[in-house]
PDB file of C-alpha atoms (C1' of nucleotides) in Angstrom:
ATOM      1  CA  MET Z  98    -131.936 -67.604-158.216  1.00  0.00           C
ATOM      2  CA  SER Z  99    -130.660 -66.338-161.541  1.00  0.00           C
ATOM      3  CA  GLN Z 100    -127.694 -68.312-162.523  1.00  0.00           C
ATOM      4  CA  SER Z 101    -124.632 -66.402-163.598  1.00  0.00           C
ATOM      5  CA  HIS Z 102    -123.996 -65.915-167.251  1.00  0.00           C
ATOM      6  CA  THR Z 103    -121.476 -68.627-167.658  1.00  0.00           C
ATOM      7  CA  ASP Z 104    -119.960 -68.413-171.087  1.00  0.00           C
ATOM      8  CA  VAL Z 105    -122.645 -68.758-173.647  1.00  0.00           C
ATOM      9  CA  SER Z 106    -120.396 -69.603-176.518  1.00  0.00           C
ATOM     10  CA  ASP Z 107    -122.247 -70.418-179.704  1.00  0.00           C
ATOM     11  CA  GLU Z 108    -125.951 -70.151-179.247  1.00  0.00           C
ATOM     12  CA  ALA Z 109    -128.485 -67.734-180.558  1.00  0.00           C
ATOM     13  CA  ARG Z 110    -129.908 -65.241-178.163  1.00  0.00           C
ATOM     14  CA  ALA Z 111    -133.548 -64.556-177.615  1.00  0.00           C
ATOM     15  CA  GLY Z 112    -133.993 -62.232-180.517  1.00  0.00           C
ATOM     16  CA  SER Z 113    -136.421 -59.623-179.336  1.00  0.00           C
ATOM     17  CA  GLY Z 114    -135.780 -59.469-175.649  1.00  0.00           C
ATOM     18  CA  GLY Z 115    -132.038 -59.424-175.757  1.00  0.00           C
ATOM     19  CA  GLN Z 116    -131.917 -61.696-172.731  1.00  0.00           C
ATOM     20  CA  ASP Z 117    -130.169 -64.977-172.426  1.00  0.00           C
ATOM     21  CA  VAL Z 118    -132.424 -67.899-173.144  1.00  0.00           C
ATOM     22  CA  ALA Z 119    -131.312 -69.717-170.035  1.00  0.00           C
ATOM     23  CA  ASP Z 120    -132.339 -66.721-167.982  1.00  0.00           C
ATOM     24  CA  VAL Z 121    -135.713 -66.602-169.591  1.00  0.00           C
ATOM     25  CA  ILE Z 122    -136.232 -70.205-168.703  1.00  0.00           C
ATOM     26  CA  ALA Z 123    -134.879 -69.667-165.244  1.00  0.00           C
ATOM     27  CA  THR Z 124    -136.861 -66.618-164.283  1.00  0.00           C
ATOM     28  CA  GLU Z 125    -139.987 -67.130-166.299  1.00  0.00           C
ATOM     29  CA  ALA Z 126    -140.296 -70.847-166.382  1.00  0.00           C
ATOM     30  CA  CYS Z 127    -143.897 -70.819-165.260  1.00  0.00           C
ATOM     31  CA  PRO Z 128    -145.469 -68.503-167.841  1.00  0.00           C
ATOM     32  CA  LEU Z 129    -143.296 -69.950-170.555  1.00  0.00           C
ATOM     33  CA  THR Z 130    -144.120 -73.509-169.704  1.00  0.00           C
ATOM     34  CA  GLU Z 131    -147.702 -72.463-169.455  1.00  0.00           C
ATOM     35  CA  VAL Z 132    -147.774 -71.129-172.989  1.00  0.00           C
ATOM     36  CA  LEU Z 133    -145.688 -73.899-174.439  1.00  0.00           C
ATOM     37  CA  GLU Z 134    -148.091 -76.434-173.060  1.00  0.00           C
ATOM     38  CA  HIS Z 135    -150.811 -75.213-175.367  1.00  0.00           C
ATOM     39  CA  VAL Z 136    -148.856 -76.251-178.378  1.00  0.00           C
ATOM     40  CA  ALA Z 137    -147.658 -79.356-176.611  1.00  0.00           C
ATOM     41  CA  GLY Z 138    -150.738 -81.523-176.862  1.00  0.00           C
ATOM     42  CA  LYS Z 139    -150.352 -84.807-178.627  1.00  0.00           C
ATOM     43  CA  TRP Z 140    -152.222 -83.555-181.682  1.00  0.00           C
ATOM     44  CA  SER Z 141    -151.781 -79.782-181.597  1.00  0.00           C
ATOM     45  CA  ILE Z 142    -148.841 -79.613-183.948  1.00  0.00           C
ATOM     46  CA  GLY Z 143    -150.505 -81.943-186.368  1.00  0.00           C
ATOM     47  CA  VAL Z 144    -153.606 -79.784-186.480  1.00  0.00           C
ATOM     48  CA  LEU Z 145    -151.601 -76.595-186.780  1.00  0.00           C
ATOM     49  CA  VAL Z 146    -149.635 -77.926-189.717  1.00  0.00           C
ATOM     50  CA  ALA Z 147    -152.588 -79.573-191.390  1.00  0.00           C
ATOM     51  CA  ALA Z 148    -154.482 -76.289-191.286  1.00  0.00           C
ATOM     52  CA  ALA Z 149    -151.547 -74.256-192.512  1.00  0.00           C
ATOM     53  CA  HIS Z 150    -152.422 -74.228-196.177  1.00  0.00           C
ATOM     54  CA  GLY Z 151    -155.810 -72.638-195.814  1.00  0.00           C
ATOM     55  CA  PRO Z 152    -159.258 -73.063-194.287  1.00  0.00           C
ATOM     56  CA  VAL Z 153    -159.920 -76.689-193.521  1.00  0.00           C
ATOM     57  CA  ARG Z 154    -163.084 -78.486-192.598  1.00  0.00           C
ATOM     58  CA  PHE Z 155    -163.544 -80.752-189.638  1.00  0.00           C
ATOM     59  CA  THR Z 156    -163.752 -83.915-191.641  1.00  0.00           C
ATOM     60  CA  GLU Z 157    -160.738 -83.008-193.720  1.00  0.00           C
ATOM     61  CA  LEU Z 158    -158.707 -82.713-190.575  1.00  0.00           C
ATOM     62  CA  GLU Z 159    -160.079 -85.937-189.274  1.00  0.00           C
ATOM     63  CA  ARG Z 160    -159.037 -87.698-192.444  1.00  0.00           C
ATOM     64  CA  SER Z 161    -155.651 -86.079-192.834  1.00  0.00           C
ATOM     65  CA  ILE Z 162    -154.464 -86.555-189.292  1.00  0.00           C
ATOM     66  CA  ASN Z 163    -153.789 -90.205-189.030  1.00  0.00           C
ATOM     67  CA  GLY Z 164    -155.028 -91.844-185.876  1.00  0.00           C
ATOM     68  CA  ILE Z 165    -156.852 -88.962-184.268  1.00  0.00           C
ATOM     69  CA  SER Z 166    -160.253 -89.643-182.775  1.00  0.00           C
ATOM     70  CA  ARG Z 167    -163.255 -87.412-183.223  1.00  0.00           C
ATOM     71  CA  ARG Z 168    -163.154 -86.499-179.588  1.00  0.00           C
ATOM     72  CA  MET Z 169    -159.493 -85.511-179.576  1.00  0.00           C
ATOM     73  CA  LEU Z 170    -159.875 -83.508-182.741  1.00  0.00           C
ATOM     74  CA  THR Z 171    -162.658 -81.547-181.139  1.00  0.00           C
ATOM     75  CA  LEU Z 172    -160.752 -80.996-177.922  1.00  0.00           C
ATOM     76  CA  THR Z 173    -157.599 -79.966-179.741  1.00  0.00           C
ATOM     77  CA  LEU Z 174    -159.540 -77.618-181.982  1.00  0.00           C
ATOM     78  CA  ARG Z 175    -161.249 -75.995-179.007  1.00  0.00           C
ATOM     79  CA  LYS Z 176    -158.023 -75.611-177.148  1.00  0.00           C
ATOM     80  CA  LEU Z 177    -156.294 -73.975-180.089  1.00  0.00           C
ATOM     81  CA  GLU Z 178    -159.262 -71.762-180.746  1.00  0.00           C
ATOM     82  CA  ARG Z 179    -159.359 -70.701-177.131  1.00  0.00           C
ATOM     83  CA  ASP Z 180    -155.713 -69.705-177.257  1.00  0.00           C
ATOM     84  CA  GLY Z 181    -156.318 -67.633-180.350  1.00  0.00           C
ATOM     85  CA  LEU Z 182    -154.379 -69.872-182.694  1.00  0.00           C
ATOM     86  CA  LEU Z 183    -157.314 -71.018-184.752  1.00  0.00           C
ATOM     87  CA  HIS Z 184    -160.263 -69.172-186.139  1.00  0.00           C
ATOM     88  CA  ARG Z 185    -163.495 -71.071-186.418  1.00  0.00           C
ATOM     89  CA  THR Z 186    -166.083 -70.164-189.039  1.00  0.00           C
ATOM     90  CA  VAL Z 187    -169.521 -71.718-188.968  1.00  0.00           C
ATOM     91  CA  HIS Z 188    -171.566 -71.696-192.146  1.00  0.00           C
ATOM     92  CA  PRO Z 189    -175.224 -72.007-191.103  1.00  0.00           C
ATOM     93  CA  THR Z 190    -176.111 -74.392-193.852  1.00  0.00           C
ATOM     94  CA  VAL Z 191    -177.559 -77.858-194.026  1.00  0.00           C
ATOM     95  CA  PRO Z 192    -175.565 -79.892-193.574  1.00  0.00           C
ATOM     96  CA  PRO Z 193    -173.415 -77.692-191.347  1.00  0.00           C
ATOM     97  CA  LYS Z 194    -170.050 -76.607-192.607  1.00  0.00           C
ATOM     98  CA  VAL Z 195    -167.319 -75.427-190.289  1.00  0.00           C
ATOM     99  CA  GLU Z 196    -163.953 -74.176-191.375  1.00  0.00           C
ATOM    100  CA  TYR Z 197    -160.818 -73.757-189.351  1.00  0.00           C
ATOM    101  CA  ALA Z 198    -158.036 -71.379-190.279  1.00  0.00           C
ATOM    102  CA  LEU Z 199    -154.816 -70.334-188.613  1.00  0.00           C
ATOM    103  CA  THR Z 200    -154.653 -66.893-187.091  1.00  0.00           C
ATOM    104  CA  ASP Z 201    -151.698 -64.621-187.841  1.00  0.00           C
ATOM    105  CA  MET Z 202    -150.171 -65.593-184.542  1.00  0.00           C
ATOM    106  CA  ALA Z 203    -150.292 -69.254-185.450  1.00  0.00           C
ATOM    107  CA  ARG Z 204    -148.991 -68.605-188.923  1.00  0.00           C
ATOM    108  CA  GLU Z 205    -145.895 -67.048-187.396  1.00  0.00           C
ATOM    109  CA  LEU Z 206    -145.272 -70.356-185.730  1.00  0.00           C
ATOM    110  CA  HIS Z 207    -145.377 -72.318-188.932  1.00  0.00           C
ATOM    111  CA  SER Z 208    -141.725 -72.179-189.909  1.00  0.00           C
ATOM    112  CA  THR Z 209    -140.689 -73.150-186.414  1.00  0.00           C
ATOM    113  CA  LEU Z 210    -143.014 -76.105-186.464  1.00  0.00           C
ATOM    114  CA  THR Z 211    -141.667 -77.087-189.834  1.00  0.00           C
ATOM    115  CA  SER Z 212    -138.137 -76.984-188.444  1.00  0.00           C
ATOM    116  CA  LEU Z 213    -139.206 -79.157-185.558  1.00  0.00           C
ATOM    117  CA  ILE Z 214    -140.790 -81.705-187.834  1.00  0.00           C
ATOM    118  CA  ASP Z 215    -137.851 -81.624-190.153  1.00  0.00           C
ATOM    119  CA  TRP Z 216    -135.522 -82.284-187.258  1.00  0.00           C
ATOM    120  CA  ALA Z 217    -137.687 -85.160-186.118  1.00  0.00           C
ATOM    121  CA  GLU Z 218    -137.674 -86.622-189.605  1.00  0.00           C
ATOM    122  CA  ARG Z 219    -133.933 -86.376-189.908  1.00  0.00           C
ATOM    123  CA  HIS Z 220    -133.184 -87.919-186.552  1.00  0.00           C
ATOM    124  CA  ARG Z 221    -135.876 -90.383-185.783  1.00  0.00           C
ATOM    125  CA  GLY Z 222    -133.709 -93.205-186.977  1.00  0.00           C
ATOM    126  CA  ALA Z 223    -130.907 -92.105-184.685  1.00  0.00           C
ATOM    127  CA  ILE Z 224    -133.334 -91.656-181.824  1.00  0.00           C
ATOM    128  CA  ALA Z 225    -134.736 -95.121-182.274  1.00  0.00           C
ATOM    129  CA  THR Z 226    -131.222 -96.499-182.348  1.00  0.00           C
ATOM    130  CA  ALA Z 227    -130.184 -94.615-179.257  1.00  0.00           C
ATOM    131  CA  ARG Z 228    -133.223 -95.827-177.452  1.00  0.00           C
ATOM    132  CA  ALA Z 229    -132.730 -99.427-178.439  1.00  0.00           C
ATOM    133  CA  ARG Z 230    -129.161 -99.283-177.214  1.00  0.00           C
ATOM    134  CA  TYR Z 231    -130.132 -97.622-173.951  1.00  0.00           C
ATOM    135  CA  ASP Z 232    -132.759-100.252-173.332  1.00  0.00           C
ATOM    136  CA  ARG Z 233    -130.399-103.063-174.125  1.00  0.00           C
ATOM    137  CA  VAL Z 234    -127.918-101.856-171.519  1.00  0.00           C
ATOM    138  CA  ASN Z 235    -130.425-100.997-168.828  1.00  0.00           C
TER     139      ASN Z 235
ATOM    140  CA  MET C 143    -136.144 -84.776-196.302  1.00  0.00           C
ATOM    141  CA  SER C 144    -135.514 -88.385-197.170  1.00  0.00           C
ATOM    142  CA  GLN C 145    -134.698 -90.132-193.968  1.00  0.00           C
ATOM    143  CA  SER C 146    -131.858 -92.551-193.679  1.00  0.00           C
ATOM    144  CA  HIS C 147    -134.223 -95.065-192.182  1.00  0.00           C
ATOM    145  CA  THR C 148    -131.589 -97.207-190.579  1.00  0.00           C
ATOM    146  CA  ASP C 149    -134.229 -99.792-190.079  1.00  0.00           C
ATOM    147  CA  VAL C 150    -134.760-100.309-186.418  1.00  0.00           C
ATOM    148  CA  SER C 151    -136.649-103.063-184.730  1.00  0.00           C
ATOM    149  CA  ASP C 152    -140.125-101.892-183.901  1.00  0.00           C
ATOM    150  CA  GLU C 153    -141.205-100.269-187.109  1.00  0.00           C
ATOM    151  CA  ALA C 154    -142.038-101.341-190.593  1.00  0.00           C
ATOM    152  CA  ARG C 155    -143.426 -98.099-191.918  1.00  0.00           C
ATOM    153  CA  ALA C 156    -142.526 -96.999-195.361  1.00  0.00           C
ATOM    154  CA  GLY C 157    -140.435 -93.934-195.932  1.00  0.00           C
ATOM    155  CA  SER C 158    -141.635 -90.942-197.881  1.00  0.00           C
ATOM    156  CA  GLY C 159    -140.256 -88.652-200.454  1.00  0.00           C
ATOM    157  CA  GLY C 160    -139.844 -84.933-200.031  1.00  0.00           C
ATOM    158  CA  GLN C 161    -143.478 -83.923-199.962  1.00  0.00           C
ATOM    159  CA  ASP C 162    -145.476 -81.161-198.439  1.00  0.00           C
ATOM    160  CA  VAL C 163    -145.322 -81.035-194.695  1.00  0.00           C
ATOM    161  CA  ALA C 164    -149.045 -81.563-194.443  1.00  0.00           C
ATOM    162  CA  ASP C 165    -148.639 -84.769-196.358  1.00  0.00           C
ATOM    163  CA  VAL C 166    -145.915 -85.910-194.051  1.00  0.00           C
ATOM    164  CA  ILE C 167    -148.194 -85.320-191.122  1.00  0.00           C
ATOM    165  CA  ALA C 168    -150.987 -87.021-192.921  1.00  0.00           C
ATOM    166  CA  THR C 169    -149.171 -90.134-193.934  1.00  0.00           C
ATOM    167  CA  GLU C 170    -146.644 -90.410-191.157  1.00  0.00           C
ATOM    168  CA  ALA C 171    -148.500 -89.000-188.238  1.00  0.00           C
ATOM    169  CA  CYS C 172    -147.641 -91.900-185.989  1.00  0.00           C
ATOM    170  CA  PRO C 173    -143.844 -91.967-186.211  1.00  0.00           C
ATOM    171  CA  LEU C 174    -143.697 -88.199-186.236  1.00  0.00           C
ATOM    172  CA  THR C 175    -145.928 -87.811-183.243  1.00  0.00           C
ATOM    173  CA  GLU C 176    -143.927 -90.525-181.610  1.00  0.00           C
ATOM    174  CA  VAL C 177    -140.690 -88.618-181.944  1.00  0.00           C
ATOM    175  CA  LEU C 178    -142.152 -85.247-181.183  1.00  0.00           C
ATOM    176  CA  GLU C 179    -143.486 -86.541-177.931  1.00  0.00           C
ATOM    177  CA  HIS C 180    -140.010 -87.007-176.585  1.00  0.00           C
ATOM    178  CA  VAL C 181    -139.388 -83.317-176.712  1.00  0.00           C
ATOM    179  CA  ALA C 182    -142.894 -82.584-175.588  1.00  0.00           C
ATOM    180  CA  GLY C 183    -142.631 -83.313-171.899  1.00  0.00           C
ATOM    181  CA  LYS C 184    -143.462 -80.508-169.557  1.00  0.00           C
ATOM    182  CA  TRP C 185    -139.807 -79.971-168.677  1.00  0.00           C
ATOM    183  CA  SER C 186    -137.903 -81.308-171.677  1.00  0.00           C
ATOM    184  CA  ILE C 187    -137.465 -78.015-173.450  1.00  0.00           C
ATOM    185  CA  GLY C 188    -136.390 -76.319-170.266  1.00  0.00           C
ATOM    186  CA  VAL C 189    -133.712 -78.920-169.673  1.00  0.00           C
ATOM    187  CA  LEU C 190    -132.563 -78.835-173.275  1.00  0.00           C
ATOM    188  CA  VAL C 191    -132.167 -75.078-173.223  1.00  0.00           C
ATOM    189  CA  ALA C 192    -130.644 -74.955-169.775  1.00  0.00           C
ATOM    190  CA  ALA C 193    -128.018 -77.461-170.837  1.00  0.00           C
ATOM    191  CA  ALA C 194    -127.284 -75.721-174.110  1.00  0.00           C
ATOM    192  CA  HIS C 195    -124.316 -73.696-172.973  1.00  0.00           C
ATOM    193  CA  GLY C 196    -122.186 -76.588-171.867  1.00  0.00           C
ATOM    194  CA  PRO C 197    -121.981 -79.457-169.408  1.00  0.00           C
ATOM    195  CA  VAL C 198    -124.300 -78.872-166.502  1.00  0.00           C
ATOM    196  CA  ARG C 199    -124.571 -80.618-163.175  1.00  0.00           C
ATOM    197  CA  PHE C 200    -127.736 -82.042-161.710  1.00  0.00           C
ATOM    198  CA  THR C 201    -128.069 -79.452-159.005  1.00  0.00           C
ATOM    199  CA  GLU C 202    -127.420 -76.615-161.422  1.00  0.00           C
ATOM    200  CA  LEU C 203    -130.330 -77.775-163.510  1.00  0.00           C
ATOM    201  CA  GLU C 204    -132.476 -78.147-160.451  1.00  0.00           C
ATOM    202  CA  ARG C 205    -131.750 -74.582-159.449  1.00  0.00           C
ATOM    203  CA  SER C 206    -132.046 -73.025-162.870  1.00  0.00           C
ATOM    204  CA  ILE C 207    -135.286 -74.667-163.873  1.00  0.00           C
ATOM    205  CA  ASN C 208    -137.868 -72.966-161.777  1.00  0.00           C
ATOM    206  CA  GLY C 209    -140.435 -75.249-160.223  1.00  0.00           C
ATOM    207  CA  ILE C 210    -139.083 -78.620-161.273  1.00  0.00           C
ATOM    208  CA  SER C 211    -139.018 -81.373-158.696  1.00  0.00           C
ATOM    209  CA  ARG C 212    -136.087 -83.681-158.155  1.00  0.00           C
ATOM    210  CA  ARG C 213    -138.144 -86.555-159.417  1.00  0.00           C
ATOM    211  CA  MET C 214    -139.212 -84.875-162.630  1.00  0.00           C
ATOM    212  CA  LEU C 215    -135.704 -83.665-163.307  1.00  0.00           C
ATOM    213  CA  THR C 216    -134.463 -87.214-163.039  1.00  0.00           C
ATOM    214  CA  LEU C 217    -137.208 -88.601-165.222  1.00  0.00           C
ATOM    215  CA  THR C 218    -136.741 -85.923-167.846  1.00  0.00           C
ATOM    216  CA  LEU C 219    -132.998 -86.416-167.838  1.00  0.00           C
ATOM    217  CA  ARG C 220    -133.355 -90.170-168.249  1.00  0.00           C
ATOM    218  CA  LYS C 221    -135.843 -89.774-171.038  1.00  0.00           C
ATOM    219  CA  LEU C 222    -133.639 -87.361-172.951  1.00  0.00           C
ATOM    220  CA  GLU C 223    -130.608 -89.521-172.381  1.00  0.00           C
ATOM    221  CA  ARG C 224    -132.467 -92.549-173.624  1.00  0.00           C
ATOM    222  CA  ASP C 225    -133.404 -90.762-176.817  1.00  0.00           C
ATOM    223  CA  GLY C 226    -129.810 -89.784-177.402  1.00  0.00           C
ATOM    224  CA  LEU C 227    -130.328 -86.081-176.790  1.00  0.00           C
ATOM    225  CA  LEU C 228    -128.281 -85.852-173.635  1.00  0.00           C
ATOM    226  CA  HIS C 229    -124.961 -87.347-172.723  1.00  0.00           C
ATOM    227  CA  ARG C 230    -124.426 -88.253-169.095  1.00  0.00           C
ATOM    228  CA  THR C 231    -120.950 -88.280-167.591  1.00  0.00           C
ATOM    229  CA  VAL C 232    -120.359 -89.663-164.135  1.00  0.00           C
ATOM    230  CA  HIS C 233    -117.231 -88.622-162.304  1.00  0.00           C
ATOM    231  CA  PRO C 234    -116.476 -91.314-159.717  1.00  0.00           C
ATOM    232  CA  THR C 235    -115.500 -88.863-157.033  1.00  0.00           C
ATOM    233  CA  VAL C 236    -116.682 -88.083-153.531  1.00  0.00           C
ATOM    234  CA  PRO C 237    -119.034 -86.381-153.522  1.00  0.00           C
ATOM    235  CA  PRO C 238    -120.352 -87.708-156.831  1.00  0.00           C
ATOM    236  CA  LYS C 239    -120.375 -85.383-159.783  1.00  0.00           C
ATOM    237  CA  VAL C 240    -122.536 -85.961-162.801  1.00  0.00           C
ATOM    238  CA  GLU C 241    -122.573 -83.757-165.844  1.00  0.00           C
ATOM    239  CA  TYR C 242    -125.128 -83.546-168.598  1.00  0.00           C
ATOM    240  CA  ALA C 243    -124.350 -82.241-172.049  1.00  0.00           C
ATOM    241  CA  LEU C 244    -126.312 -81.977-175.264  1.00  0.00           C
ATOM    242  CA  THR C 245    -125.454 -84.354-178.060  1.00  0.00           C
ATOM    243  CA  ASP C 246    -124.950 -83.034-181.569  1.00  0.00           C
ATOM    244  CA  MET C 247    -128.449 -84.074-182.445  1.00  0.00           C
ATOM    245  CA  ALA C 248    -129.858 -82.021-179.616  1.00  0.00           C
ATOM    246  CA  ARG C 249    -127.659 -79.074-180.441  1.00  0.00           C
ATOM    247  CA  GLU C 250    -129.203 -78.995-183.895  1.00  0.00           C
ATOM    248  CA  LEU C 251    -132.512 -78.480-182.225  1.00  0.00           C
ATOM    249  CA  HIS C 252    -131.393 -75.478-180.258  1.00  0.00           C
ATOM    250  CA  SER C 253    -132.243 -72.716-182.687  1.00  0.00           C
ATOM    251  CA  THR C 254    -135.676 -74.207-183.259  1.00  0.00           C
ATOM    252  CA  LEU C 255    -136.311 -74.327-179.550  1.00  0.00           C
ATOM    253  CA  THR C 256    -135.167 -70.758-179.270  1.00  0.00           C
ATOM    254  CA  SER C 257    -137.631 -69.763-181.959  1.00  0.00           C
ATOM    255  CA  LEU C 258    -140.400 -71.547-180.138  1.00  0.00           C
ATOM    256  CA  ILE C 259    -139.614 -69.822-176.879  1.00  0.00           C
ATOM    257  CA  ASP C 260    -139.274 -66.504-178.594  1.00  0.00           C
ATOM    258  CA  TRP C 261    -142.669 -66.959-180.186  1.00  0.00           C
ATOM    259  CA  ALA C 262    -144.164 -67.861-176.843  1.00  0.00           C
ATOM    260  CA  GLU C 263    -142.636 -64.778-175.269  1.00  0.00           C
ATOM    261  CA  ARG C 264    -143.934 -62.504-177.970  1.00  0.00           C
ATOM    262  CA  HIS C 265    -147.461 -63.846-177.926  1.00  0.00           C
ATOM    263  CA  ARG C 266    -148.226 -64.940-174.440  1.00  0.00           C
ATOM    264  CA  GLY C 267    -150.007 -61.701-173.764  1.00  0.00           C
ATOM    265  CA  ALA C 268    -152.174 -62.155-176.826  1.00  0.00           C
ATOM    266  CA  ILE C 269    -152.825 -65.755-175.904  1.00  0.00           C
ATOM    267  CA  ALA C 270    -153.915 -64.825-172.416  1.00  0.00           C
ATOM    268  CA  THR C 271    -156.214 -62.174-173.864  1.00  0.00           C
ATOM    269  CA  ALA C 272    -157.686 -64.558-176.401  1.00  0.00           C
ATOM    270  CA  ARG C 273    -158.304 -67.085-173.703  1.00  0.00           C
ATOM    271  CA  ALA C 274    -159.950 -64.621-171.385  1.00  0.00           C
ATOM    272  CA  ARG C 275    -162.246 -63.509-174.145  1.00  0.00           C
ATOM    273  CA  TYR C 276    -163.089 -67.049-175.124  1.00  0.00           C
ATOM    274  CA  ASP C 277    -163.903 -67.931-171.553  1.00  0.00           C
ATOM    275  CA  ARG C 278    -166.030 -64.853-171.095  1.00  0.00           C
ATOM    276  CA  VAL C 279    -168.188 -65.811-174.044  1.00  0.00           C
ATOM    277  CA  ASN C 280    -168.464 -69.505-173.319  1.00  0.00           C
TER     278      ASN C 280
ATOM    279  C1'  DC K 125    -171.569 -82.990-191.085  1.00  0.00           C
ATOM    280  C1'  DT K 126    -170.093 -81.491-186.650  1.00  0.00           C
ATOM    281  C1'  DG K 127    -169.980 -82.092-182.576  1.00  0.00           C
ATOM    282  C1'  DC K 128    -171.056 -83.171-177.176  1.00  0.00           C
ATOM    283  C1'  DA K 129    -171.630 -86.692-173.251  1.00  0.00           C
ATOM    284  C1'  DT K 130    -170.133 -90.531-170.734  1.00  0.00           C
ATOM    285  C1'  DC K 131    -167.223 -94.150-169.151  1.00  0.00           C
ATOM    286  C1'  DC K 132    -162.787 -95.761-168.323  1.00  0.00           C
ATOM    287  C1'  DA K 133    -157.788 -96.876-168.625  1.00  0.00           C
ATOM    288  C1'  DA K 134    -153.090 -95.062-168.760  1.00  0.00           C
ATOM    289  C1'  DC K 135    -149.838 -91.738-167.827  1.00  0.00           C
ATOM    290  C1'  DG K 136    -147.846 -87.557-166.030  1.00  0.00           C
ATOM    291  C1'  DG K 137    -146.441 -85.335-162.406  1.00  0.00           C
ATOM    292  C1'  DG K 138    -146.451 -83.345-157.321  1.00  0.00           C
ATOM    293  C1'  DA K 139    -145.212 -84.310-152.328  1.00  0.00           C
ATOM    294  C1'  DT K 140    -142.545 -86.683-149.341  1.00  0.00           C
ATOM    295  C1'  DA K 141    -139.129 -89.737-147.476  1.00  0.00           C
ATOM    296  C1'  DC K 142    -135.076 -92.548-147.919  1.00  0.00           C
ATOM    297  C1'  DT K 143    -130.015 -93.898-149.864  1.00  0.00           C
ATOM    298  C1'  DG K 144    -125.115 -94.786-151.955  1.00  0.00           C
TER     299       DG K 144
ATOM    300  C1'  DC Y  95    -124.318 -84.619-154.511  1.00  0.00           C
ATOM    301  C1'  DA Y  96    -127.357 -87.283-157.144  1.00  0.00           C
ATOM    302  C1'  DG Y  97    -130.521 -89.886-157.228  1.00  0.00           C
ATOM    303  C1'  DT Y  98    -134.662 -93.845-155.737  1.00  0.00           C
ATOM    304  C1'  DA Y  99    -139.023 -95.302-153.875  1.00  0.00           C
ATOM    305  C1'  DT Y 100    -143.988 -94.669-152.842  1.00  0.00           C
ATOM    306  C1'  DC Y 101    -148.287 -92.735-152.709  1.00  0.00           C
ATOM    307  C1'  DC Y 102    -151.796 -90.418-154.977  1.00  0.00           C
ATOM    308  C1'  DC Y 103    -154.501 -87.591-157.830  1.00  0.00           C
ATOM    309  C1'  DG Y 104    -155.511 -84.778-161.948  1.00  0.00           C
ATOM    310  C1'  DT Y 105    -155.289 -84.901-166.823  1.00  0.00           C
ATOM    311  C1'  DT Y 106    -154.972 -87.067-171.277  1.00  0.00           C
ATOM    312  C1'  DG Y 107    -156.837 -89.667-174.458  1.00  0.00           C
ATOM    313  C1'  DG Y 108    -159.391 -93.915-176.532  1.00  0.00           C
ATOM    314  C1'  DA Y 109    -164.136 -96.055-177.419  1.00  0.00           C
ATOM    315  C1'  DT Y 110    -168.741 -95.577-178.047  1.00  0.00           C
ATOM    316  C1'  DG Y 111    -173.200 -93.503-178.380  1.00  0.00           C
ATOM    317  C1'  DC Y 112    -176.363 -89.631-178.919  1.00  0.00           C
ATOM    318  C1'  DA Y 113    -177.845 -85.007-181.051  1.00  0.00           C
ATOM    319  C1'  DG Y 114    -178.465 -80.567-183.641  1.00  0.00           C
TER     320       DG Y 114
END
DNA sequence: CTGCATCCAACGGGATACTG
DNA sequence: CAGTATCCCGTTGGATGCAG
């Protein structure tokens, strides 16, 4: 099952484990995919980044994340909270006030997310072009 | 962070300056989400990483990515190719031989993907724990 | 203000079978 | 070897309304 270590020329290795990334994918695809899917929701990254600079209230998130519905915000928030990425604080006041903050675990992810977004920003023009060309041919 | 914005057909959104990431999310959620979703498929990251060390054949990918179906491999491959992340080379031989390789754009993404996977590896235990606890309470 | 409930459409994705 | 073609169902996610 494990594919031989064909020359892995440039690439960075999985830092902590010392294993080859391809092997990790190959032998642990399920758990990895499983975890990755929690960050993979349509709005998860947006929420994670929007909450990165400190405790944020529900309505703030709703306003800052363009296009999200109340329902999806709630679902995304619950999902992230369940996975231990967000901490939810309820202030028993009237009107109610709820604040969401990243956990340490989620904060560790921040730079990676930033890289991802940065990459997307830099290449979305090229991606759109590539797609247009592909569609024109096919 | 200023994008080249090589104005492509379907969009008329305005560009942004180099602001805070949260602002980018806030004001450009749509295009960003749009791009991010191409990498967000259940198998996309697996394919991208599995193809990182050089040209890979269809069957190699099928074997190395645990649990993927032929159909999903094809769909994922097409999607990534369409977005300009994969290059597909067909060798007109018998039997047919098709090789997939990352484009430069995709190669730039590699270290970020590695970070993501590494993070997932490091925290999946904690995530599982958090989830179990959450479910026990609710 | 912060949600939850319900309905419903669209899409993703698995299983299986067939083909150049 | 490298796909395509169907069928089919579970999930995602949008819209709207109600509630603590």
